[in-house]
PDB file of C-alpha atoms in Angstrom:
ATOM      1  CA  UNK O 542      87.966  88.834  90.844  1.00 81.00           C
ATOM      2  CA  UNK O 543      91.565  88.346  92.560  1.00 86.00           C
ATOM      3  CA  UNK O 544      93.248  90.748  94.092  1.00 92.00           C
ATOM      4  CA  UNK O 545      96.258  91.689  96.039  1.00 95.00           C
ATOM      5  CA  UNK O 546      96.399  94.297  98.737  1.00 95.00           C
ATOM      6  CA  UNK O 547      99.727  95.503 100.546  1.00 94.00           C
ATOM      7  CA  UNK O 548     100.809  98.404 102.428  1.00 90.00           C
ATOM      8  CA  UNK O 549     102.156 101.223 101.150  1.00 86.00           C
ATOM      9  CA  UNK O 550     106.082 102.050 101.385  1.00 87.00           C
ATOM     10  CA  UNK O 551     108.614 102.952 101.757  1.00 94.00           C
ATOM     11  CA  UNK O 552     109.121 101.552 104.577  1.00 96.00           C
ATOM     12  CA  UNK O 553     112.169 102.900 106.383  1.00 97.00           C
ATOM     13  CA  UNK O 554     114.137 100.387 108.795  1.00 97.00           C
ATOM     14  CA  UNK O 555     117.212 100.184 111.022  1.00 97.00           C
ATOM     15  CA  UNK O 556     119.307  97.412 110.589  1.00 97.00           C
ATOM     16  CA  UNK O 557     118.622  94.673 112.710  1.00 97.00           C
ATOM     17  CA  UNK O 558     114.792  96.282 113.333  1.00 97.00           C
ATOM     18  CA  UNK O 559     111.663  93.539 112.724  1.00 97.00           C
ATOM     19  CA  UNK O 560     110.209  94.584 109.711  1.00 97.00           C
ATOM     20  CA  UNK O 561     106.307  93.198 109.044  1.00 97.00           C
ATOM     21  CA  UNK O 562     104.714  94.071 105.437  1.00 97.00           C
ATOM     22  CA  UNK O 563     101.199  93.538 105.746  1.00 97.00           C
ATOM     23  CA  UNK O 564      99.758  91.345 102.401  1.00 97.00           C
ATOM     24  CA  UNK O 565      95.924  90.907 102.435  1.00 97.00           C
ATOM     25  CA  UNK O 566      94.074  89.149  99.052  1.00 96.00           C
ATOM     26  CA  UNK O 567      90.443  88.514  97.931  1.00 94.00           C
ATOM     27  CA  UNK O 568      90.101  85.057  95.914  1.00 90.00           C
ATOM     28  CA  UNK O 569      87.514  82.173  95.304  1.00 81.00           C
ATOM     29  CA  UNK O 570      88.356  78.848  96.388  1.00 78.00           C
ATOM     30  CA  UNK O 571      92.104  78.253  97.989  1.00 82.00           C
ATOM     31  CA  UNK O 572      94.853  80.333  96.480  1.00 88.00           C
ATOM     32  CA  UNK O 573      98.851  79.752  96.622  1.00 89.00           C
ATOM     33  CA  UNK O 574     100.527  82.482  98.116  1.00 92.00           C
ATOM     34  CA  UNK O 575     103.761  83.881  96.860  1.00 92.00           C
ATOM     35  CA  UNK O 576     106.112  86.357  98.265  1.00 95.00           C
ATOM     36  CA  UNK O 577     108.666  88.088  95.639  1.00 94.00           C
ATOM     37  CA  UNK O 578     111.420  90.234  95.851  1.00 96.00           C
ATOM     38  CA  UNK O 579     112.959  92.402  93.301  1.00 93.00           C
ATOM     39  CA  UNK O 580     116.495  94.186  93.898  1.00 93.00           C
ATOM     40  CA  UNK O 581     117.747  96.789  92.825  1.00 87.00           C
ATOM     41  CA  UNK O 582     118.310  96.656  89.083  1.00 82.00           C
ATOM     42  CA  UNK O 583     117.334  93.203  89.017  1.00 85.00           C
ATOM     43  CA  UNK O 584     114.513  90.836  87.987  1.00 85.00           C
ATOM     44  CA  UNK O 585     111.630  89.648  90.496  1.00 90.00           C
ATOM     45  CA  UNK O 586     112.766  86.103  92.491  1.00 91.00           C
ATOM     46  CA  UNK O 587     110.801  84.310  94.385  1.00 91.00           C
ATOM     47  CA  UNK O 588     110.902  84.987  98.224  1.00 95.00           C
ATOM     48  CA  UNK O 589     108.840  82.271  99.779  1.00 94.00           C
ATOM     49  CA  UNK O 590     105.283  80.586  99.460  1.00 91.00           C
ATOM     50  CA  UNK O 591     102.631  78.812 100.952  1.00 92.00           C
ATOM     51  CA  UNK O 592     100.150  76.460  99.210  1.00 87.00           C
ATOM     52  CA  UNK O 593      97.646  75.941 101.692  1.00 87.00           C
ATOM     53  CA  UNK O 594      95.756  77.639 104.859  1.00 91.00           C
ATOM     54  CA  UNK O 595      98.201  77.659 107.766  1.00 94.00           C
ATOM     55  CA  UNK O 596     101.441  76.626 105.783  1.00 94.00           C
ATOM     56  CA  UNK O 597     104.527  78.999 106.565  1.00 96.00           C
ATOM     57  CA  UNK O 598     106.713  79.985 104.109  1.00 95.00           C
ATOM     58  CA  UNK O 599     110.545  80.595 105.093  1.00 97.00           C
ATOM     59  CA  UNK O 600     113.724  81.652 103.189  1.00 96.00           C
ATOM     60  CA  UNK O 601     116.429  83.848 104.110  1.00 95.00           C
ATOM     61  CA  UNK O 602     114.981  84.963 107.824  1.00 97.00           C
ATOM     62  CA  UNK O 603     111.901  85.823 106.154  1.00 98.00           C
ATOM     63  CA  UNK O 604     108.575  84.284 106.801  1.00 98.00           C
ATOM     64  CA  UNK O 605     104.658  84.166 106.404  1.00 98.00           C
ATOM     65  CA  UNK O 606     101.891  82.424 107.322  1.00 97.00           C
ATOM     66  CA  UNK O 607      98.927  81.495 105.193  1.00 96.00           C
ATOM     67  CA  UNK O 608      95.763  83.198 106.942  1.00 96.00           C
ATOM     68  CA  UNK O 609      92.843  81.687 105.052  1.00 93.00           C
ATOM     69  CA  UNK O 610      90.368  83.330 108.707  1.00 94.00           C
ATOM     70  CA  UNK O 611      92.087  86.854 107.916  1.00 95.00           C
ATOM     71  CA  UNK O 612      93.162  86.243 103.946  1.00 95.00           C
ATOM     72  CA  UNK O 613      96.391  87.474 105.002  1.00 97.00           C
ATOM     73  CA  UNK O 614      99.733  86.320 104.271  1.00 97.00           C
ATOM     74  CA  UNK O 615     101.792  88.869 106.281  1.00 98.00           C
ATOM     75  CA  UNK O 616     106.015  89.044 105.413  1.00 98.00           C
ATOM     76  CA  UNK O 617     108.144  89.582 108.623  1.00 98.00           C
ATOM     77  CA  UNK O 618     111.726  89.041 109.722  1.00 98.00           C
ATOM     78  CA  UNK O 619     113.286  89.486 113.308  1.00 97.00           C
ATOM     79  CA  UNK O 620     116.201  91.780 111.869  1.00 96.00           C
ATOM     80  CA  UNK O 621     116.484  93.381 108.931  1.00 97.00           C
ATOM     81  CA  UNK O 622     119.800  94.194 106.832  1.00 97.00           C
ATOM     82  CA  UNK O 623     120.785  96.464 104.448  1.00 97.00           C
ATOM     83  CA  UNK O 624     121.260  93.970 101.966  1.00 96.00           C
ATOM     84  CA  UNK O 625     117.415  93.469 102.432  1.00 97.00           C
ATOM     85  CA  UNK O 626     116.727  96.930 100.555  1.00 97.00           C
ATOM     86  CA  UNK O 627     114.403  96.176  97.659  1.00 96.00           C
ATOM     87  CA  UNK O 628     110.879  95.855  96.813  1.00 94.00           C
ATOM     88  CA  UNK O 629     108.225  93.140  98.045  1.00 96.00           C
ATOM     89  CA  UNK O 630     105.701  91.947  96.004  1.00 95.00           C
ATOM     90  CA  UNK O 631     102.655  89.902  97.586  1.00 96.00           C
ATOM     91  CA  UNK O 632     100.793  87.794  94.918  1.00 93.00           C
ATOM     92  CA  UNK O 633      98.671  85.016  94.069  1.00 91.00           C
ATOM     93  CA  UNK O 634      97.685  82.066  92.085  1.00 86.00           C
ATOM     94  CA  UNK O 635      93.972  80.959  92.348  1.00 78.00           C
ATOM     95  CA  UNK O 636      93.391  77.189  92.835  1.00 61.00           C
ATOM     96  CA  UNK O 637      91.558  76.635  88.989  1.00 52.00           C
ATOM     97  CA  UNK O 638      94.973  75.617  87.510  1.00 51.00           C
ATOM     98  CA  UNK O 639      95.025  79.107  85.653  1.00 53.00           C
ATOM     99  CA  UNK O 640      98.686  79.749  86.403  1.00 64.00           C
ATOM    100  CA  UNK O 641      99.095  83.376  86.282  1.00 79.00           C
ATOM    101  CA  UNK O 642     100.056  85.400  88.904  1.00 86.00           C
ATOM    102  CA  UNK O 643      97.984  88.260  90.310  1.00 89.00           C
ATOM    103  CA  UNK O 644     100.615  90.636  92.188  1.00 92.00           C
ATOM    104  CA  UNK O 645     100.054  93.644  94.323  1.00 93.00           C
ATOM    105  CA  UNK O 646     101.701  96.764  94.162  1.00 92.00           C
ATOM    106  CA  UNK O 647     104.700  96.275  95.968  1.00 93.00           C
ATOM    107  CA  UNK O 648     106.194  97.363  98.900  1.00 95.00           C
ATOM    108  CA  UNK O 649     109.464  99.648  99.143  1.00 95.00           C
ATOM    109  CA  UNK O 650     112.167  98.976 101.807  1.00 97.00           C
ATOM    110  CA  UNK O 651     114.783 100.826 103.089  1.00 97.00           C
ATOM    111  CA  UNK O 652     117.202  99.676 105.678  1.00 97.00           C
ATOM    112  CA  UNK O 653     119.927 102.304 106.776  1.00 97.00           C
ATOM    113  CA  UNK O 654     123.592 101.209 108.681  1.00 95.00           C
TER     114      UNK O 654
ATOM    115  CA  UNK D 808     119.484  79.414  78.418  1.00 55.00           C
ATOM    116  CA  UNK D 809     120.633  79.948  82.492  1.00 76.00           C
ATOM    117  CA  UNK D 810     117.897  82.814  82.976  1.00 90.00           C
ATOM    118  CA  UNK D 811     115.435  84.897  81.508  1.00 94.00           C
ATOM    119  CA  UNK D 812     116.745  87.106  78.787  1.00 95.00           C
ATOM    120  CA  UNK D 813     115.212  89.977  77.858  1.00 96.00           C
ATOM    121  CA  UNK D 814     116.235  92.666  75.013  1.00 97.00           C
ATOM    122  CA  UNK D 815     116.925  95.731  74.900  1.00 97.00           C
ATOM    123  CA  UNK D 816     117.118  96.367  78.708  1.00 95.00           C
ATOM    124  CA  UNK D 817     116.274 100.168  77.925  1.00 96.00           C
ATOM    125  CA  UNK D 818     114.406 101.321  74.803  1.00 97.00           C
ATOM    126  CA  UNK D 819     113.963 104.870  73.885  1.00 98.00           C
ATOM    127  CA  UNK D 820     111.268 105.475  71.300  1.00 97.00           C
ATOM    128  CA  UNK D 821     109.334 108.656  69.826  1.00 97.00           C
ATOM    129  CA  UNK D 822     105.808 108.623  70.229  1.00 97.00           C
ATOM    130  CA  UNK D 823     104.012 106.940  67.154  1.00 97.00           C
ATOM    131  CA  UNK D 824     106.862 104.913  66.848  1.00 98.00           C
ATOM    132  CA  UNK D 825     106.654 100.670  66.589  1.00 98.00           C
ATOM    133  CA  UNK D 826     108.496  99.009  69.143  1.00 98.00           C
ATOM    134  CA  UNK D 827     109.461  95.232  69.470  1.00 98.00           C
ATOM    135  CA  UNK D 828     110.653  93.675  73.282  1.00 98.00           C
ATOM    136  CA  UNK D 829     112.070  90.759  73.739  1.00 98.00           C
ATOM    137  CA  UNK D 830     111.815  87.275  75.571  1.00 97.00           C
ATOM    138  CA  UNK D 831     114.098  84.277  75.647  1.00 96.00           C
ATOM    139  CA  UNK D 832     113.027  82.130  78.567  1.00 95.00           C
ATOM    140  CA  UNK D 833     114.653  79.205  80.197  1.00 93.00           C
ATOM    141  CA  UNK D 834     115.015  76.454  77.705  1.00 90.00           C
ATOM    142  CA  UNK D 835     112.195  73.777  78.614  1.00 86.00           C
ATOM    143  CA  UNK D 836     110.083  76.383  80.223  1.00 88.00           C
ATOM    144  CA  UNK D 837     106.760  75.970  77.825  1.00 87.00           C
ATOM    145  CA  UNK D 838     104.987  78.824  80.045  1.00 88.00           C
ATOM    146  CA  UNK D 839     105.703  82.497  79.247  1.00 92.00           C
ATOM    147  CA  UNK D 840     104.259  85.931  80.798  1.00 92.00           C
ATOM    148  CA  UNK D 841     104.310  88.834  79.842  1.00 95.00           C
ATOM    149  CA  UNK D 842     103.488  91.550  82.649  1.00 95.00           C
ATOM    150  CA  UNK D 843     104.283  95.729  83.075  1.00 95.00           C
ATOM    151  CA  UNK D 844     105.232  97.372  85.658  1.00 91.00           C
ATOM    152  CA  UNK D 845     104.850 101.205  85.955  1.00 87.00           C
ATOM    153  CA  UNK D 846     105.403 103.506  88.823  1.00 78.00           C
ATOM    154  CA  UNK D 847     103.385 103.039  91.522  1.00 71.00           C
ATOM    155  CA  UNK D 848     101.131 100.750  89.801  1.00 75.00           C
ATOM    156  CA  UNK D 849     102.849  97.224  90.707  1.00 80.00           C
ATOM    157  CA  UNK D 850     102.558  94.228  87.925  1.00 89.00           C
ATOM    158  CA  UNK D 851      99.927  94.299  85.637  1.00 91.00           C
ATOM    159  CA  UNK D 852      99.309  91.313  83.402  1.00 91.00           C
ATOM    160  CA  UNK D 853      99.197  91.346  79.919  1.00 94.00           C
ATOM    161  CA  UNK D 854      99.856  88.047  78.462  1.00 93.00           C
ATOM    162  CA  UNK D 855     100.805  84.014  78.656  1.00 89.00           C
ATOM    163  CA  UNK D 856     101.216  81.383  76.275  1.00 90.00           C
ATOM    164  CA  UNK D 857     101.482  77.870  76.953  1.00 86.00           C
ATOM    165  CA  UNK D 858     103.601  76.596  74.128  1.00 87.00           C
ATOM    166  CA  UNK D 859     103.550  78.679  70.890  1.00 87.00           C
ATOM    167  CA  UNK D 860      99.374  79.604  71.816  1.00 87.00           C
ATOM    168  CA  UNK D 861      97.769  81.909  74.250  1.00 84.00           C
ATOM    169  CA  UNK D 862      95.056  80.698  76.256  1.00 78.00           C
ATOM    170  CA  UNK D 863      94.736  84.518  77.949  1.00 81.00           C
ATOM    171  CA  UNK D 864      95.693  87.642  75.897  1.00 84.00           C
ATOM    172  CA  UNK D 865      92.883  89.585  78.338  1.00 85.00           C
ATOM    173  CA  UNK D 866      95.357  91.684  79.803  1.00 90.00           C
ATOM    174  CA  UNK D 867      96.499  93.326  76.574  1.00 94.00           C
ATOM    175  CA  UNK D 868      95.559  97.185  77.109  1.00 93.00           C
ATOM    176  CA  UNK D 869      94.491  98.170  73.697  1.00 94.00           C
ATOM    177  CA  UNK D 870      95.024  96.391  70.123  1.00 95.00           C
ATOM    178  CA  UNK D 871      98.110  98.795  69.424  1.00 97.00           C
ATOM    179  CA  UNK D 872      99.212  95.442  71.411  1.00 97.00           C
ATOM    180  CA  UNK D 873     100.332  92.160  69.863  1.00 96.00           C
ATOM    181  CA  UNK D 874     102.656  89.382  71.017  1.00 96.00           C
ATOM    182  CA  UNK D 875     104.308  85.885  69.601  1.00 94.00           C
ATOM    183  CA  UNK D 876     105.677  83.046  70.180  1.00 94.00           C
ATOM    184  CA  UNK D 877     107.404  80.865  68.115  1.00 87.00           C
ATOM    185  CA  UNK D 878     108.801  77.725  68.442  1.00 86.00           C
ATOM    186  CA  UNK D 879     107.940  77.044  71.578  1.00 83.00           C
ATOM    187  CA  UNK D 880     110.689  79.767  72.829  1.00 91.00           C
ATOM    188  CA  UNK D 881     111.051  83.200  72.181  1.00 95.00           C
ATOM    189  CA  UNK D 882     108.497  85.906  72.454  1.00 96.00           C
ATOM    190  CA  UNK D 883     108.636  88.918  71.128  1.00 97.00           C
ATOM    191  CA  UNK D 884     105.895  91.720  72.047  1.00 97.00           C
ATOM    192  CA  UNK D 885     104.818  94.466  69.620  1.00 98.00           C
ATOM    193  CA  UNK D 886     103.635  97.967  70.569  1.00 98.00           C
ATOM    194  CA  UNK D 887     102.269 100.022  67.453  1.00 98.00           C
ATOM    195  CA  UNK D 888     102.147 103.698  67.397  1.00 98.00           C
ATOM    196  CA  UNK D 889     103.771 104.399  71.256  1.00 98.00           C
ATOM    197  CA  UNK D 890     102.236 106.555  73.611  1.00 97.00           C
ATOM    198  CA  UNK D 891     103.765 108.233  76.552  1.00 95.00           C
ATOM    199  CA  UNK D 892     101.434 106.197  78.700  1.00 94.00           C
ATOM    200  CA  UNK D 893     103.134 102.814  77.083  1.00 96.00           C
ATOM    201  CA  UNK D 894     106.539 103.763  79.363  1.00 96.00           C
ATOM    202  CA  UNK D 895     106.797 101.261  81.894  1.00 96.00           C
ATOM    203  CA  UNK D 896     109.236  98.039  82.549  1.00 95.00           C
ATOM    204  CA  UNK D 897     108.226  95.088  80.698  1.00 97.00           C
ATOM    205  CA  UNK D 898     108.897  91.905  82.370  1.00 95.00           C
ATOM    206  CA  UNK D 899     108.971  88.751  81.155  1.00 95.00           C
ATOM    207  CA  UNK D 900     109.110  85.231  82.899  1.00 93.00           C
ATOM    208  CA  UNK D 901     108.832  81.693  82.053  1.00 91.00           C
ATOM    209  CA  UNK D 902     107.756  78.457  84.147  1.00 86.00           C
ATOM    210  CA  UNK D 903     108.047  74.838  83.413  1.00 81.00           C
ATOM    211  CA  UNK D 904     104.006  74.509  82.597  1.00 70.00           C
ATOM    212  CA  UNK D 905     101.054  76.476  83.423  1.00 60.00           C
ATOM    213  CA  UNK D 906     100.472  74.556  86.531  1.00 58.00           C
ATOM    214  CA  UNK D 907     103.690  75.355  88.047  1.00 54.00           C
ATOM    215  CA  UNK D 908     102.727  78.486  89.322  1.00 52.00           C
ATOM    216  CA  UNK D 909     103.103  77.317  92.489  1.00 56.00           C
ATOM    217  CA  UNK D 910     106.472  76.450  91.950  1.00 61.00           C
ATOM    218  CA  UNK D 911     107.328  80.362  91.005  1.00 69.00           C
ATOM    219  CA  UNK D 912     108.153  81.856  87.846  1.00 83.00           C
ATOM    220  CA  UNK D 913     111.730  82.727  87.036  1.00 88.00           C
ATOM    221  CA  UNK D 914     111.502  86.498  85.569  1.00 91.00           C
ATOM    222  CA  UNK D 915     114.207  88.502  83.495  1.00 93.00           C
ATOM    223  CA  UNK D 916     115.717  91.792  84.358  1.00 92.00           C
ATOM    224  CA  UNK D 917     112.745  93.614  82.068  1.00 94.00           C
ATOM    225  CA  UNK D 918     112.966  96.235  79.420  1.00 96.00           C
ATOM    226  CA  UNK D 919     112.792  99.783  80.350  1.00 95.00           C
ATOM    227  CA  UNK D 920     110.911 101.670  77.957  1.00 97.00           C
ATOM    228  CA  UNK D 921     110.268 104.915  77.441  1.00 97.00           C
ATOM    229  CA  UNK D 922     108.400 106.980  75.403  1.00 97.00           C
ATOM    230  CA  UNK D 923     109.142 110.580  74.130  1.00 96.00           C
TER     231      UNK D 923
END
């Protein structure tokens, strides 16, 4: 079946450090892959995604690229804020047309002044 | 509607009790998910219909679980007889059809419910 793997948090930060959340999935065919973000008291958005091997993704300084060699679809950004606090969520919709979204567990980060 | 609205945000509820959550997605939106998120356990499906049917009701936990759609709009999902394990944040979202997945879902703020 699909599945979503990502490292565990929190992850603890600096402004202005890199930050890289590691996102690996297992999937038949050729997935879209999502990044999603959920602040604080808030709903899940969409981040960023990638629809096919080698795409990036970009949106608000944060980026990934679409690993189909290493099924990876790492998040990073050169420097972090502390408006970036929240929770990452790497998921994925298989190619079949089935729509729904298989998410990992999230990732917590913290960014401190 | 702008967003995904979901009601109540926070539900408390004594164990055996019925509960009802609901969904009111974005109007147009003929997809709509239903997912839970508990601690540590990230988002776990339960539910999607396209239109007023669902196609996949396999992530439903037990049969104390039911959900609806009418109209083409609003969901509501049932829990009968709570259990403590039930507490969690339901989530809703909608999307435009079921292929836009790849397009992103838009999701509401959830329901917090817990179970006493």
């Amino acid at each position: 079946g699909n599945s979503v793997t990502q490292m565990e948090g929190p992850v603890t930060l600096s402004e202005e450090a890199f930050l890289t959340i590691n996102c690996t999935y297992t999937a038949t065919g050729y997935p879209s892959l999502f990044w999603y973000v959920q602040y604080p008291g808030e709903g899940l958005q969409l981040l960023l995604k990638a629809t096919k091997a080698d795409d990036k993704g970009s949106n608000k300084g944060f980026e990934a690229t679409y690993r189909k060699e290493t099924t990876s679809f790492h998040l990073e950004k050169g420097s972090v804020q502390v408006s970036d606090s929240a929770v990452y969520f790497c998921a994925l919709s298989p190619y079949s047309g089935y729509s729904t979204l298989t998410f990992g567990k999230g990732t917590m980060l913290l960014v401190s002044p | 509607g702008a967003g995904v609205s979901q009601s109540p945000s926070n539900k408390v509820t004594e164990k055996g009790k019925d509960v009802e959550l609901r969904c009111d997605p974005i109007s147009g939106h003929t997809a709509l998910y239903w997912y839970r998120q508990s601690l540590g356990q990230g988002l776990e499906f339960l539910i999607y219909f396209q239109g007023n049917s669902a196609p996949d009701k396999s992530g439903l936990p037990s049969d104390r679980f039911s959900a609806e759609r009418t109209g083409g709009s609003v969901s509501t999902l049932t829990i009968q007889r709570t259990q403590q394990e039930d507490s969690a944040v339901y989530l809703c979202a909608s999307s435009r059809s079921t292929g836009d997945s790849n397009y992103g879902y838009t999701f509401g703020s959830g329901t917090r419910l817990t179970v006493v």
